[in-house]
XYZ file of C-alpha atoms in Angstrom:
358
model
C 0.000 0.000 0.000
C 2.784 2.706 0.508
C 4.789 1.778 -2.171
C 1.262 2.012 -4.574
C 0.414 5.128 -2.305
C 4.370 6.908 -3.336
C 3.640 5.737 -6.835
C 0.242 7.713 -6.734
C 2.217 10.693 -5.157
C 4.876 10.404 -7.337
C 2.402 10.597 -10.375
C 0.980 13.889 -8.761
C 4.251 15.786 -8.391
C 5.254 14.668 -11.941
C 2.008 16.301 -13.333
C 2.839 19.322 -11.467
C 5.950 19.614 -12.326
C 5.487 19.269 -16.457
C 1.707 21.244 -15.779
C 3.743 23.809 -14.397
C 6.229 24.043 -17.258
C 3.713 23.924 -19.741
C 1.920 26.876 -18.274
C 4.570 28.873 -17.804
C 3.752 31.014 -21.178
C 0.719 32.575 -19.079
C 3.406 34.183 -16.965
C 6.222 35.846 -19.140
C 3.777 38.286 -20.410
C 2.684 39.518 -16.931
C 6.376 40.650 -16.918
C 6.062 43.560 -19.610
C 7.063 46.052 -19.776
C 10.384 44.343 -18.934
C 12.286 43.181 -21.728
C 13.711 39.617 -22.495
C 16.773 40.445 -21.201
C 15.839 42.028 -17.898
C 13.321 38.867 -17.149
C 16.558 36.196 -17.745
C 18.991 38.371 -15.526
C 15.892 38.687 -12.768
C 15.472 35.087 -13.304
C 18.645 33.713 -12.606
C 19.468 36.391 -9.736
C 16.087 35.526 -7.862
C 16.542 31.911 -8.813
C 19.941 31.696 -6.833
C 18.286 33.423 -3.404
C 15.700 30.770 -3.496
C 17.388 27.671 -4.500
C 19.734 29.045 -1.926
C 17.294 29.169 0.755
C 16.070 25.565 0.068
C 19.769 24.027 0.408
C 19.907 26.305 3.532
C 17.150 24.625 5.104
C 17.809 20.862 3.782
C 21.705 21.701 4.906
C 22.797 20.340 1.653
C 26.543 21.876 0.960
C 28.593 18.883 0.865
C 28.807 18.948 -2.857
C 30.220 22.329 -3.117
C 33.640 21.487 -1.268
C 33.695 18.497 -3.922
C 32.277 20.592 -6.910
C 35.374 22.933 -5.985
C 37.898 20.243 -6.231
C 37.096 19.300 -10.003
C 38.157 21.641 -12.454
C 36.310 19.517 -14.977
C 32.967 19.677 -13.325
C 33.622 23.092 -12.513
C 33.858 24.171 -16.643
C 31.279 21.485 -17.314
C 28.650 23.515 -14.715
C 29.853 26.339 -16.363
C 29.243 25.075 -20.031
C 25.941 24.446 -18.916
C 24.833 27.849 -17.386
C 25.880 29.174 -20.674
C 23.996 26.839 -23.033
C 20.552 26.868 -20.436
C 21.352 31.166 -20.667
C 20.763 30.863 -24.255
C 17.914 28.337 -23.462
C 15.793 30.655 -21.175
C 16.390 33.926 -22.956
C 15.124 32.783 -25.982
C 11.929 31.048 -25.077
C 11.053 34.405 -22.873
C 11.804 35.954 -25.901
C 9.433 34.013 -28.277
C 6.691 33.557 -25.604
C 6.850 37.412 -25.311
C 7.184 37.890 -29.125
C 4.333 35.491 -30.096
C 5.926 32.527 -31.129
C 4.759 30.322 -28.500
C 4.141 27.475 -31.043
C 7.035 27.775 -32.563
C 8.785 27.294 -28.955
C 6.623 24.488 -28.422
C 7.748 22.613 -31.079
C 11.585 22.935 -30.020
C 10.394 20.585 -27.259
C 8.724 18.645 -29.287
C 11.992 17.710 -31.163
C 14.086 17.936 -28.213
C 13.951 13.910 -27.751
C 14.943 13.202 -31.572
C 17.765 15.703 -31.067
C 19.058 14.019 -27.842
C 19.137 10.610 -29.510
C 21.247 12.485 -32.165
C 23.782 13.435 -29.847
C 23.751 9.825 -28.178
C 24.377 8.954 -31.888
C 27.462 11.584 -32.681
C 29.113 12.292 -29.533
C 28.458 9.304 -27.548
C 28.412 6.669 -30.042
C 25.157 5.403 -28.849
C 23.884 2.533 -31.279
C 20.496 2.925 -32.316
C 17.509 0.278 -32.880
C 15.712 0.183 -35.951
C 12.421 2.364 -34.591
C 15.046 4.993 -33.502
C 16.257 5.761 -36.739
C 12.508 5.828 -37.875
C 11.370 8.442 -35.546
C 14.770 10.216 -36.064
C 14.460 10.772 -40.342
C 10.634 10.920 -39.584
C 11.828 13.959 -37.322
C 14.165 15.533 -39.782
C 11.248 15.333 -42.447
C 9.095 17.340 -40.158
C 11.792 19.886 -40.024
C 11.756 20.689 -43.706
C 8.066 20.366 -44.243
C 8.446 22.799 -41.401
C 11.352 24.909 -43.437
C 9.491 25.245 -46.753
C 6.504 26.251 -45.076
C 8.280 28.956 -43.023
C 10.743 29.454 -46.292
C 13.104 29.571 -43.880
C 14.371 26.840 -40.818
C 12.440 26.688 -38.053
C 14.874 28.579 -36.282
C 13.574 29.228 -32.394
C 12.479 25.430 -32.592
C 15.844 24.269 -33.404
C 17.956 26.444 -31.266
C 15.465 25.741 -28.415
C 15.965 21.428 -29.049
C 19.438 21.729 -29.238
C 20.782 23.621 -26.733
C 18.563 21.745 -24.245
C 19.536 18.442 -25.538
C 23.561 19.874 -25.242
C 22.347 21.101 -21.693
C 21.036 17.395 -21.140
C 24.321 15.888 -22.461
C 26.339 18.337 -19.905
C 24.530 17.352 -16.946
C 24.438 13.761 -17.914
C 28.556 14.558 -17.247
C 28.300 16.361 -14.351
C 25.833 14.421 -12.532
C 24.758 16.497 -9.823
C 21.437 16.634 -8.592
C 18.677 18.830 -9.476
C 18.535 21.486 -7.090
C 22.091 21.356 -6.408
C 23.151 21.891 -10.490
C 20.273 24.619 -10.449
C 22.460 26.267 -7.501
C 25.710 25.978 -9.324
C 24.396 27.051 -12.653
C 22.888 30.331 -11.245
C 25.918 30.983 -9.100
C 28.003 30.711 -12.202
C 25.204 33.342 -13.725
C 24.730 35.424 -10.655
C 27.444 37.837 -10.890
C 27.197 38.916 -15.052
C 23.316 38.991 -14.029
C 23.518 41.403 -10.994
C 26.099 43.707 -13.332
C 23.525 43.544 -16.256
C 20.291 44.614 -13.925
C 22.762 47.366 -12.129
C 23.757 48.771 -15.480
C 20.168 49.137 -16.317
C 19.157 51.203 -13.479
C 22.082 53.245 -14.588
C 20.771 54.108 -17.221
C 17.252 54.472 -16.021
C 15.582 52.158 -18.085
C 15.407 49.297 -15.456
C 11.669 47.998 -15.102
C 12.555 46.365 -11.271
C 10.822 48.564 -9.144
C 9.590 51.038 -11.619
C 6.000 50.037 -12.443
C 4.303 49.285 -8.677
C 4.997 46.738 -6.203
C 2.799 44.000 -8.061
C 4.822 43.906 -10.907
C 8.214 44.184 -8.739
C 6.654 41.216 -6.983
C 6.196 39.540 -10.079
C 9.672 40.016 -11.463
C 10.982 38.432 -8.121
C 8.912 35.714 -7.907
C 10.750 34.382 -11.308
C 12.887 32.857 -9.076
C 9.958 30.174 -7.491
C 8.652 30.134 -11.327
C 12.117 28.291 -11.987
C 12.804 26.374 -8.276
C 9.378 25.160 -7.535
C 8.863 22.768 -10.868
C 12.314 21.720 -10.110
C 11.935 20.440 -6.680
C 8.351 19.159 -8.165
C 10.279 16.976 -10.889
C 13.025 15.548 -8.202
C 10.406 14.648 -6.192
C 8.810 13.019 -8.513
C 12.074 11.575 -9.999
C 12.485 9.152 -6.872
C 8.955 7.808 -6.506
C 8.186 6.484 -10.066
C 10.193 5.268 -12.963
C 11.665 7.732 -15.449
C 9.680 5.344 -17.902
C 6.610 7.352 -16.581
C 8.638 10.745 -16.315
C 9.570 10.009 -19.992
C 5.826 10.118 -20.801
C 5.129 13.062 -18.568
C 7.692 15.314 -20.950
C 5.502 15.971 -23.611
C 2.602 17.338 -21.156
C 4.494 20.328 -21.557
C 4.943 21.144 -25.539
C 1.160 19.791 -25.301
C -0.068 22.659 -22.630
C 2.568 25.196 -24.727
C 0.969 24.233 -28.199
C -2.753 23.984 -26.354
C -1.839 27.700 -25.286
C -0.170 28.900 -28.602
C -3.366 27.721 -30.881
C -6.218 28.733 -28.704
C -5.544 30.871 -26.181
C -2.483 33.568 -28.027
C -4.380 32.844 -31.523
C -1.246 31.862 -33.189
C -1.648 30.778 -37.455
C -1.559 26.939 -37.871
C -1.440 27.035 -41.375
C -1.610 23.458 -43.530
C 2.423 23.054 -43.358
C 2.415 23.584 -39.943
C 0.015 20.961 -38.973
C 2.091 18.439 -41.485
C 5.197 19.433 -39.716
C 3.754 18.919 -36.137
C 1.853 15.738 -37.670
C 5.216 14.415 -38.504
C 7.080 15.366 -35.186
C 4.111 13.715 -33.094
C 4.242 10.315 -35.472
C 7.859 10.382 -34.673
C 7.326 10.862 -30.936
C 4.574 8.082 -30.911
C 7.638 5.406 -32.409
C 9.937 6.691 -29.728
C 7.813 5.715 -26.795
C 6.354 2.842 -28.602
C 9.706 1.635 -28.847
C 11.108 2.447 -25.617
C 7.999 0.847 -24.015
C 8.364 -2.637 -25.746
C 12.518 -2.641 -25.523
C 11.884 -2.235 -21.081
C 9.050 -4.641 -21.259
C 10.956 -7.338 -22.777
C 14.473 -6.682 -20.936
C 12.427 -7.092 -17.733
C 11.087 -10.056 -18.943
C 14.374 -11.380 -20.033
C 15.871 -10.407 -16.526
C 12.789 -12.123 -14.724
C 13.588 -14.822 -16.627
C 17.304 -15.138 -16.084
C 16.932 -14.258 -11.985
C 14.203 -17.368 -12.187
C 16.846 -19.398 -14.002
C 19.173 -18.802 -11.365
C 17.081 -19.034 -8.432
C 15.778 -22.924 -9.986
C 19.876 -23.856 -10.426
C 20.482 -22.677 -6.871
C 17.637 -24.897 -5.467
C 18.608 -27.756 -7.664
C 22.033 -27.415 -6.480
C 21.290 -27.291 -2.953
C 19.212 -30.325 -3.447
C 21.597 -32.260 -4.886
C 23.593 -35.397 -2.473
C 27.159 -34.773 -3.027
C 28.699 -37.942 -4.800
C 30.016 -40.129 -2.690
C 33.869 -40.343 -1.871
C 34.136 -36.877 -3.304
C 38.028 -35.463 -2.477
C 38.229 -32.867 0.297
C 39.993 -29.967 -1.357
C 43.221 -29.333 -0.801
C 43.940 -27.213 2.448
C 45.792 -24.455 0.647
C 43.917 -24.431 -2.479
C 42.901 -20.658 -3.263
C 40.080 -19.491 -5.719
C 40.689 -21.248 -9.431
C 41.909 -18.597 -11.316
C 39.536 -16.555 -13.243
C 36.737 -17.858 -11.621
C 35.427 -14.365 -10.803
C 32.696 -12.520 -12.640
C 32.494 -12.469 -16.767
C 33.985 -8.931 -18.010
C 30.995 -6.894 -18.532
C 28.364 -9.454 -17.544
C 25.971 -6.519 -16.735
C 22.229 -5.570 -17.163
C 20.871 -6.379 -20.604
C 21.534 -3.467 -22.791
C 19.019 -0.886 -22.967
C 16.946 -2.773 -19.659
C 17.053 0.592 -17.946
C 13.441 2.915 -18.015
C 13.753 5.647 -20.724
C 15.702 8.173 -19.832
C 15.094 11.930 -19.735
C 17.142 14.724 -18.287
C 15.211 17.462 -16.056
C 13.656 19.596 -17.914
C 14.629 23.021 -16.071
C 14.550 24.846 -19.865
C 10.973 26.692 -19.520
């Protein structure tokens, strides 16, 4: 009953967490008259105090003394505040500009794109339905291009430098909050400098159009921690099989939003293009679903196996006038475990990085 109750739980924060993120274009716009700009440097200032405040109280700061003895980590973290920079300030920027669609589909694609960098930078082999969804994906892209007459360029920029911001924290492998606290510390200081030279010049929106909308600019900082701590939450109560499925509730809510609520076009090549992108999606998880269901059937299988050869051996007389072994006689040589005799490939659930990009 608990374990079915932290499922159920589980299931709940995982909803909240991708609701939240696909909501989240009902929010930039309260932030006008602000520019892009300003909302990503009030962002990742305000998302440092809060994060902040949660290690604070959960008196998590062991990882910093050993996040300051790697070098490697230490550019890697800082890699990724740049790419997830480029991330946030342009999705503000096409929420705000009216391309909410358009942004939508960049996370669409983001899962085709991260299978393409499993492909070319981590030599990942692919099965059959992979490479299906994958060309079906890069169809979509120039049904997508002709129709615009030019790339889908916020889509693209959006998928990839998630997926690259995936592939960096797949490296670093910190944990949620505690990468979120790194990455804004690392964007803290040019953030503060941008907002301060601003308010030089007079033109800073913080403070300047009533406390509601000061409020509003601060409270960018829970907009970005509180789907975050939603997600890890979720993360360790049900697989990331279900958390893989959960992902696209939030391009769904996004394109839900863009269509009927912001009136975006959807002209005839659009729908083809998203057509495509969603047939592609539907072979991913169709895949991905079949390839865990067998490998835990072929791991069931296997620990039954072995179980049945343990009881048979238990149950078996030993022969009689069997030698006693020799008193000095050590371990036969090579006896130990077969070289890379681990899980079955691919028996893990699907994976999916956090998806702290909104």
């Amino acid at each position: 009953m608990k374990t079915e109750n932290e499922g159920r739980t589980g299931l709940l924060y995982g909803i909240g967490a991708y609701g939240m993120w696909g909501l989240v274009p009902l929010f930039w716009p309260l932030l006008k008259p602000a520019g892009a700009m300003e909302i990503l440097a009030h962002r990742m200032v305000w998302s440092l105090v809060f994060v902040g405040l949660a290690l604070l109280v959960l008196r998590r700061w062991g990882w910093v003394r050993e996040l300051a003895r790697s070098p490697r980590k230490l550019g890697l973290i800082t890699l990724a505040a740049t790419v997830i920079t480029v991330n946030w300030g342009l999705y503000i920027w096409s929420v705000n500009a009216g391309h909410v669609v358009e942004a939508s589909l960049g996370y669409f694609i983001n899962p085709l794109v991260t299978i393409a960098l499993g492909v070319l930078v981590l030599q990942e082999r692919l099965r059959p339905a992979q490479w299906a969804a994958v060309g079906i994906g890069f169809a979509a892209v120039l049904v997508l291009a002709i129709g615009y007459g030019q790339p889908p360029w916020i889509s693209l920029v959006l998928a990839f430098s998630f997926a690259l911001y995936g592939l960096v924290k797949k490296k670093v492998n910190i944990g949620g909050l505690e990468s979120l606290a790194a990455e804004t510390a690392v964007q803290f200081l040019p953030a503060l400098a941008y907002l301060v030279w601003l308010g030089s010049r007079g033109t800073l929106a913080f403070g300047a159009h009533g406390a509601g909308h000061t409020a509003l600019l601060a409270a960018t900082g829970l907009v970005t921690a509180i789907p975050l701590v939603c997600f890890g939450a979720a993360a360790i109560r049900v697989p990331l099989s279900t958390l893989g499925l959960l992902q696209y509730l939030a391009p769904t809510f996004q394109f839900l939003l863009g269509v009927l609520y912001f009136h975006e076009a959807m002209p005839p090549e659009r729908w083809a293009g998203f057509s495509l992108v969603w047939l592609a999606l539907t072979i991913l998880t169709w895949d991905a679903l079949r390839t865990n269901r067998r490998n835990r059937a072929a791991i069931a299988a296997a620990t039954a196996a072995g179980a049945a050869e343990g009881a048979d051996a238990a149950g078996t007389p030993e022969p009689a006038g069997t030698p006693e072994p020799a008193e000095d006689a050590g371990p036969v040589e090579g006896a130990g475990p077969v070289e890379g005799a681990g899980p079955v490939e691919g028996a893990g659930p699907v994976r999916t990085a956090p998806t702290t990009g909104r």
